[in-house]
Amino acid sequence: MAYIVDLRSDTVTKPTEAMKHAMVNSALGDDVYEEDPTVNALETKVAALLGKQAALFVPSGTMSNLIALMVHCQKRGQEAFVGHMSHIYKYEVATAAHVAGVHLSVLQNKPDGTFDLEYLKSHIQGTDIHEPISALVTVENTHNVCGGKVLPLKFLDDLGAICKKHNLPLHMDGARLFNAAVQSKEPAARIVRDCDSVSVCFSKGLSAPVGSCLVGSCHFIEQARRIRKMLGGGMRQVGVLAAAAIVALDEVVPLLSLDHKRAQRLAMVVNGLFLKSFSVDVEGVHTNILFISISENSPFNAEKVVQRLEQVSLSETQGDCKTPDDEGIIVKCLALDERRLRLVLHREINDEALWLAIMKITYVFREMDAMGKC
């Protein structure tokens, strides 16, 4: 047997006991008729937290972002600006093109998740009949592929001013918005002040089983509700899921800082090993996501490291790399590309689980680093 520490994503989290209790005891109604009291309570709560007029509960973040694209870009072939490492561009199965008929124009993300605002201004289109009409700008906060980075407020303020000047709506993929709010010590409403729409997710670090909310003006949400139905997202007695999301906002959001601290601790440990094959940018770890870089000179790639972390060797169990019950340790993480590992801390990784992960990672990294020197 082996003890598994799952650091692949904060989507692996299970509902808390309080969530399960709330789900079983939730008041229910038909949400398509807007008669589910628990869903209505969640939507009111999220809209107030973000300083917007209304919200819409949807099954997933991918659907939430797609609905936003379809509301803002109402004519097929209109243009939405996205970061080249954004979730909308890389990980949503090209729904913008395939379903919405939206042309995505790519902006090069900087390491902190921002992009060049002057470049954006110079590429806003619509006067020439040969060009697509620019209709939307999107940002991601925190930025997943940039390592859980929190976008600077000044960048968001400057971007908001540009969007207003050019009459362009601004959408934020805020799947981990509350991580950004906790890290920056700014209210979520302040962060999204200049955004016309925001998507927030409950099934990542917030531990709810399903669901996201799309937030915006009353008119925007009225249109979004119709598109949700079009996409097959009209749900009935869905208060059983909304109940868990309400608990997530009340009880899990205040604990996100612990995930951030544990991510920092893990980054500092890896950095303190002083290995030639592995490195981590400790200062770049803002929230619960950290990347570990593998040297170009190493004879192994990220996938090989992932595979080794999921194996338990005899030498490990005979040494100190095991649990107090003499079980081996497996650490699950993701190979983001050939030379980067992604590890994500979440509510289910307590101090004990973190320590076991540190033991395993230290053992494997030293072992593989020695291989690289041979």
Coordinates of N, CA and C in Angstrom, one line a residue, residues 184-332:
S184 N -3.8 39.2 -2.5 CA -3.5 40.7 -2.7 C -4.1 41.5 -1.6
K185 N -4.9 40.8 -0.7 CA -5.6 41.5 0.4 C -6.5 42.6 -0.1
E186 N -7.1 42.4 -1.3 CA -8.0 43.3 -1.9 C -9.4 42.6 -2.0
P187 N -10.5 43.3 -1.8 CA -11.8 42.7 -2.0 C -12.0 42.3 -3.5
A188 N -12.6 41.2 -3.7 CA -12.9 40.7 -5.0 C -13.6 41.8 -5.9
A189 N -14.5 42.5 -5.3 CA -15.2 43.6 -6.0 C -14.2 44.6 -6.5
R190 N -13.2 44.9 -5.8 CA -12.2 45.9 -6.2 C -11.4 45.4 -7.4
I191 N -11.0 44.1 -7.4 CA -10.2 43.5 -8.4 C -11.0 43.5 -9.8
V192 N -12.3 43.3 -9.7 CA -13.1 43.1 -10.9 C -13.9 44.4 -11.2
R193 N -13.5 45.5 -10.6 CA -14.3 46.8 -10.7 C -14.6 47.2 -12.2
D194 N -13.6 47.0 -13.0 CA -13.7 47.5 -14.4 C -14.1 46.4 -15.4
C195 N -14.4 45.2 -14.8 CA -14.8 44.1 -15.7 C -16.3 44.1 -15.9
D196 N -16.7 43.9 -17.2 CA -18.2 43.8 -17.5 C -18.8 42.5 -17.2
S197 N -17.9 41.5 -17.2 CA -18.4 40.1 -16.8 C -17.2 39.4 -16.1
V198 N -17.6 38.5 -15.2 CA -16.6 37.7 -14.5 C -17.1 36.3 -14.3
S199 N -16.2 35.3 -14.5 CA -16.5 33.9 -14.2 C -15.8 33.5 -13.0
V200 N -16.4 32.9 -12.0 CA -15.8 32.3 -10.8 C -16.1 30.9 -10.7
C201 N -15.2 30.1 -10.2 CA -15.4 28.6 -10.1 C -15.4 28.2 -8.7
F202 N -16.3 27.2 -8.4 CA -16.5 26.7 -7.0 C -15.8 25.3 -6.9
S203 N -15.5 24.6 -8.0 CA -15.0 23.2 -8.0 C -13.5 23.1 -8.0
K204 N -12.8 24.2 -7.9 CA -11.3 24.1 -7.8 C -10.9 24.1 -6.4
G205 N -10.2 25.1 -6.0 CA -9.7 25.2 -4.6 C -10.8 25.4 -3.6
L206 N -12.0 25.7 -4.0 CA -13.1 25.9 -3.0 C -13.8 24.6 -2.6
S207 N -13.5 23.5 -3.3 CA -13.9 22.2 -2.8 C -15.4 21.8 -3.1
A208 N -16.1 22.6 -3.8 CA -17.5 22.3 -4.1 C -17.4 21.3 -5.3
P209 N -18.4 20.4 -5.4 CA -18.3 19.3 -6.5 C -18.5 19.8 -7.9
V210 N -19.3 20.8 -8.1 CA -19.7 21.2 -9.5 C -20.1 22.7 -9.4
G211 N -19.7 23.4 -10.5 CA -20.4 24.7 -10.7 C -19.5 25.9 -10.8
S212 N -19.9 26.9 -11.6 CA -19.3 28.2 -11.6 C -20.4 29.3 -11.7
C213 N -20.1 30.5 -11.4 CA -21.0 31.6 -11.6 C -20.5 32.6 -12.6
L214 N -21.4 33.1 -13.5 CA -21.1 34.1 -14.4 C -21.8 35.4 -13.8
V215 N -21.0 36.5 -13.7 CA -21.5 37.7 -13.1 C -21.4 38.9 -14.0
G216 N -22.4 39.8 -13.9 CA -22.4 41.0 -14.7 C -23.6 41.8 -14.4
S217 N -24.0 42.6 -15.4 CA -25.2 43.5 -15.3 C -26.4 42.6 -15.4
C218 N -27.6 43.2 -15.0 CA -28.9 42.5 -15.2 C -29.1 42.2 -16.6
H219 N -28.8 43.1 -17.5 CA -29.1 42.9 -18.9 C -28.2 41.8 -19.5
F220 N -26.9 41.8 -19.0 CA -25.9 40.8 -19.5 C -26.4 39.4 -19.0
I221 N -26.8 39.3 -17.8 CA -27.2 38.0 -17.2 C -28.5 37.5 -17.9
E222 N -29.4 38.4 -18.2 CA -30.6 38.0 -18.9 C -30.3 37.4 -20.3
Q223 N -29.3 37.9 -21.0 CA -28.9 37.3 -22.2 C -28.1 36.0 -22.0
A224 N -27.3 36.0 -20.9 CA -26.5 34.8 -20.6 C -27.5 33.6 -20.2
R225 N -28.6 33.9 -19.5 CA -29.5 32.8 -19.1 C -30.1 32.2 -20.4
R226 N -30.4 32.9 -21.4 CA -30.9 32.4 -22.6 C -29.9 31.5 -23.3
I227 N -28.6 31.9 -23.3 CA -27.5 31.1 -24.0 C -27.2 29.9 -23.2
R228 N -27.3 30.0 -21.8 CA -27.1 28.8 -21.0 C -28.1 27.7 -21.4
K229 N -29.3 28.1 -21.6 CA -30.4 27.2 -22.0 C -30.0 26.6 -23.4
M230 N -29.6 27.4 -24.3 CA -29.2 27.0 -25.6 C -28.1 25.9 -25.6
L231 N -27.2 26.1 -24.7 CA -26.0 25.2 -24.6 C -26.3 23.9 -23.8
G232 N -27.6 23.8 -23.3 CA -27.9 22.6 -22.5 C -27.6 22.7 -21.1
G233 N -27.4 24.0 -20.6 CA -27.0 24.2 -19.2 C -28.2 24.5 -18.3
G234 N -29.4 24.5 -18.8 CA -30.5 24.7 -18.0 C -30.7 23.6 -17.0
M235 N -30.6 23.9 -15.7 CA -30.7 22.8 -14.7 C -32.0 23.0 -13.9
R236 N -32.4 22.0 -13.3 CA -33.7 22.0 -12.6 C -33.4 22.2 -11.1
Q237 N -33.6 21.1 -10.3 CA -33.5 21.3 -8.8 C -32.0 21.3 -8.4
V238 N -31.3 22.3 -8.9 CA -29.8 22.3 -8.8 C -29.3 23.0 -7.5
G239 N -30.3 23.3 -6.7 CA -29.9 23.8 -5.3 C -29.0 22.9 -4.5
V240 N -29.1 21.6 -4.9 CA -28.3 20.6 -4.2 C -26.8 20.9 -4.4
L241 N -26.5 21.5 -5.6 CA -25.1 21.9 -5.9 C -24.8 23.3 -5.4
A242 N -25.8 24.2 -5.6 CA -25.6 25.6 -5.2 C -25.3 25.7 -3.7
A243 N -25.9 24.8 -2.9 CA -25.8 24.8 -1.5 C -24.3 24.6 -1.1
A244 N -23.6 23.7 -1.8 CA -22.2 23.4 -1.6 C -21.4 24.7 -1.9
A245 N -21.7 25.4 -3.0 CA -21.0 26.6 -3.4 C -21.2 27.7 -2.3
I246 N -22.3 27.8 -1.7 CA -22.5 28.8 -0.6 C -21.6 28.5 0.6
V247 N -21.5 27.2 0.9 CA -20.6 26.8 2.0 C -19.2 27.1 1.6
A248 N -18.8 26.9 0.4 CA -17.5 27.1 -0.1 C -17.1 28.6 0.1
L249 N -18.0 29.5 -0.2 CA -17.7 30.9 0.0 C -17.6 31.3 1.4
D250 N -18.4 30.7 2.3 CA -18.4 31.1 3.7 C -17.3 30.4 4.5
E251 N -16.9 29.1 4.1 CA -16.0 28.4 5.0 C -14.7 28.1 4.4
V252 N -14.6 28.0 3.0 CA -13.3 27.6 2.4 C -12.5 28.7 2.0
V253 N -13.2 29.8 1.5 CA -12.4 31.0 1.0 C -11.5 31.5 2.1
P254 N -12.0 31.6 3.4 CA -11.1 32.1 4.5 C -9.8 31.2 4.7
L255 N -9.8 29.9 4.2 CA -8.7 29.0 4.4 C -7.7 29.0 3.3
L256 N -8.0 29.8 2.2 CA -7.1 29.7 1.0 C -5.7 30.2 1.3
S257 N -5.6 31.1 2.3 CA -4.2 31.5 2.7 C -3.3 30.4 3.1
L258 N -3.9 29.3 3.7 CA -3.1 28.2 4.1 C -2.6 27.4 2.9
D259 N -3.4 27.3 1.9 CA -2.9 26.7 0.6 C -1.7 27.5 0.1
H260 N -1.8 28.8 0.1 CA -0.7 29.7 -0.4 C 0.6 29.5 0.5
K261 N 0.4 29.4 1.8 CA 1.6 29.3 2.6 C 2.3 27.9 2.4
R262 N 1.5 26.9 2.2 CA 2.0 25.6 2.0 C 2.7 25.5 0.6
A263 N 2.2 26.2 -0.4 CA 2.9 26.2 -1.7 C 4.2 26.9 -1.5
Q264 N 4.3 28.0 -0.8 CA 5.5 28.7 -0.5 C 6.5 27.8 0.2
R265 N 6.0 27.1 1.2 CA 6.9 26.2 2.0 C 7.5 25.1 1.0
L266 N 6.7 24.5 0.2 CA 7.2 23.5 -0.7 C 8.2 24.1 -1.7
A267 N 7.9 25.3 -2.2 CA 8.8 25.9 -3.1 C 10.2 26.2 -2.5
M268 N 10.1 26.7 -1.2 CA 11.4 27.0 -0.5 C 12.2 25.7 -0.2
V269 N 11.5 24.6 0.0 CA 12.2 23.3 0.3 C 12.9 22.9 -1.0
V270 N 12.2 22.9 -2.1 CA 12.9 22.5 -3.4 C 14.0 23.4 -3.8
N271 N 13.8 24.7 -3.6 CA 14.9 25.7 -3.8 C 16.1 25.4 -2.9
G272 N 15.8 25.0 -1.7 CA 16.9 24.8 -0.7 C 17.7 23.5 -0.9
L273 N 17.2 22.7 -1.9 CA 18.0 21.4 -2.1 C 19.2 21.7 -3.0
F274 N 19.2 22.9 -3.7 CA 20.4 23.3 -4.5 C 20.8 22.3 -5.5
L275 N 19.8 21.7 -6.2 CA 20.1 20.7 -7.2 C 20.3 21.4 -8.6
K276 N 21.1 20.8 -9.4 CA 21.4 21.3 -10.7 C 20.2 21.0 -11.7
S277 N 19.5 19.9 -11.4 CA 18.4 19.5 -12.4 C 17.1 20.2 -12.1
F278 N 16.8 20.6 -10.9 CA 15.5 21.2 -10.5 C 15.7 22.6 -9.9
S279 N 14.7 23.4 -10.3 CA 14.7 24.8 -9.7 C 13.3 25.3 -9.6
V280 N 13.1 26.3 -8.8 CA 11.8 26.9 -8.6 C 12.0 28.4 -8.3
D281 N 11.1 29.2 -8.9 CA 11.1 30.6 -8.6 C 10.3 30.9 -7.4
V282 N 10.9 31.0 -6.2 CA 10.1 31.1 -5.0 C 9.3 32.4 -5.0
E283 N 9.9 33.5 -5.5 CA 9.3 34.8 -5.5 C 8.1 34.8 -6.4
G284 N 8.1 33.9 -7.4 CA 7.0 33.8 -8.4 C 5.8 33.0 -7.9
V285 N 5.9 32.4 -6.7 CA 4.8 31.6 -6.2 C 3.9 32.6 -5.4
H286 N 2.8 33.0 -6.1 CA 1.9 33.9 -5.4 C 0.8 33.3 -4.6
T287 N 0.3 32.2 -5.2 CA -0.9 31.5 -4.5 C -0.7 30.1 -4.3
N288 N -1.6 29.2 -4.8 CA -1.5 27.8 -4.5 C -0.9 26.9 -5.6
I289 N -0.3 27.6 -6.6 CA 0.3 26.8 -7.8 C 1.7 27.1 -7.8
L290 N 2.5 26.1 -8.0 CA 4.0 26.3 -8.2 C 4.5 25.5 -9.4
F291 N 5.4 26.0 -10.1 CA 6.1 25.3 -11.2 C 7.5 24.9 -10.8
I292 N 7.9 23.7 -11.1 CA 9.3 23.3 -10.9 C 9.9 23.1 -12.3
S293 N 11.0 23.8 -12.5 CA 11.7 23.7 -13.8 C 12.8 22.7 -13.8
I294 N 12.9 22.0 -14.9 CA 13.9 20.9 -15.1 C 15.0 21.4 -16.1
S295 N 16.2 21.3 -15.7 CA 17.3 21.8 -16.5 C 17.3 21.2 -17.9
E296 N 17.7 22.0 -18.9 CA 17.8 21.6 -20.3 C 18.9 20.5 -20.4
N297 N 19.8 20.5 -19.5 CA 20.9 19.5 -19.5 C 20.6 18.2 -18.9
S298 N 19.4 18.1 -18.3 CA 19.0 16.9 -17.6 C 18.6 15.8 -18.6
P299 N 19.0 14.5 -18.4 CA 18.7 13.5 -19.4 C 17.2 13.0 -19.3
F300 N 16.4 13.6 -18.4 CA 15.0 13.2 -18.3 C 14.1 14.4 -18.5
N301 N 12.9 14.2 -18.9 CA 11.9 15.3 -19.0 C 10.9 15.2 -17.9
A302 N 9.9 16.1 -18.0 CA 8.9 16.3 -16.9 C 8.1 15.0 -16.8
E303 N 7.7 14.4 -17.9 CA 6.9 13.2 -17.8 C 7.6 12.1 -17.0
K304 N 8.9 11.9 -17.2 CA 9.7 10.9 -16.5 C 9.7 11.2 -15.0
V305 N 9.8 12.5 -14.6 CA 9.7 12.8 -13.2 C 8.4 12.5 -12.6
V306 N 7.3 12.8 -13.4 CA 5.9 12.5 -12.9 C 5.8 11.0 -12.7
Q307 N 6.3 10.2 -13.6 CA 6.2 8.7 -13.5 C 7.0 8.2 -12.3
R308 N 8.2 8.8 -12.1 CA 9.0 8.3 -10.9 C 8.3 8.7 -9.6
L309 N 7.7 9.9 -9.5 CA 7.0 10.3 -8.3 C 5.9 9.3 -7.9
E310 N 5.3 8.7 -9.0 CA 4.2 7.8 -8.7 C 4.6 6.3 -8.5
Q311 N 5.9 6.1 -8.4 CA 6.5 4.8 -8.1 C 7.0 4.7 -6.7
V312 N 7.0 3.6 -6.1 CA 7.6 3.4 -4.8 C 8.6 2.3 -4.9
S313 N 9.9 2.6 -4.7 CA 11.0 1.7 -4.8 C 11.2 1.0 -3.4
L314 N 11.9 -0.2 -3.5 CA 12.2 -0.9 -2.3 C 13.1 -0.1 -1.4
S315 N 14.0 0.6 -1.9 CA 15.0 1.4 -1.1 C 14.2 2.5 -0.3
E316 N 13.1 3.0 -0.9 CA 12.4 4.1 -0.2 C 11.7 3.5 1.1
T317 N 11.1 2.4 0.9 CA 10.4 1.8 2.1 C 11.3 1.2 3.1
Q318 N 12.5 1.0 2.7 CA 13.5 0.5 3.7 C 14.3 1.6 4.4
G319 N 14.0 2.8 3.8 CA 14.7 4.0 4.4 C 13.7 4.9 5.1
D320 N 13.9 6.2 5.0 CA 13.1 7.2 5.7 C 11.9 7.8 4.8
C321 N 11.9 7.4 3.6 CA 10.8 8.0 2.7 C 9.6 7.1 2.7
K322 N 8.9 7.2 3.9 CA 7.7 6.4 4.1 C 6.8 7.1 5.2
T323 N 5.6 6.7 5.3 CA 4.7 7.2 6.3 C 5.1 6.5 7.7
P324 N 4.6 7.1 8.8 CA 4.8 6.5 10.1 C 4.3 5.0 10.2
D325 N 3.4 4.6 9.3 CA 2.9 3.3 9.3 C 3.6 2.4 8.3
D326 N 4.8 2.9 7.8 CA 5.7 2.1 6.9 C 5.1 2.0 5.5
E327 N 4.2 2.8 5.2 CA 3.6 2.8 3.8 C 4.5 3.7 2.9
G328 N 4.6 3.3 1.6 CA 5.3 4.1 0.7 C 4.5 5.4 0.4
I329 N 5.1 6.3 -0.3 CA 4.5 7.6 -0.6 C 4.4 7.8 -2.2
I330 N 3.3 8.1 -2.7 CA 3.1 8.5 -4.1 C 2.7 10.0 -4.2
V331 N 3.4 10.7 -5.0 CA 3.0 12.1 -5.2 C 2.6 12.2 -6.7
K332 N 1.4 12.8 -6.9 CA 0.8 13.0 -8.2 C 1.0 14.5 -8.6

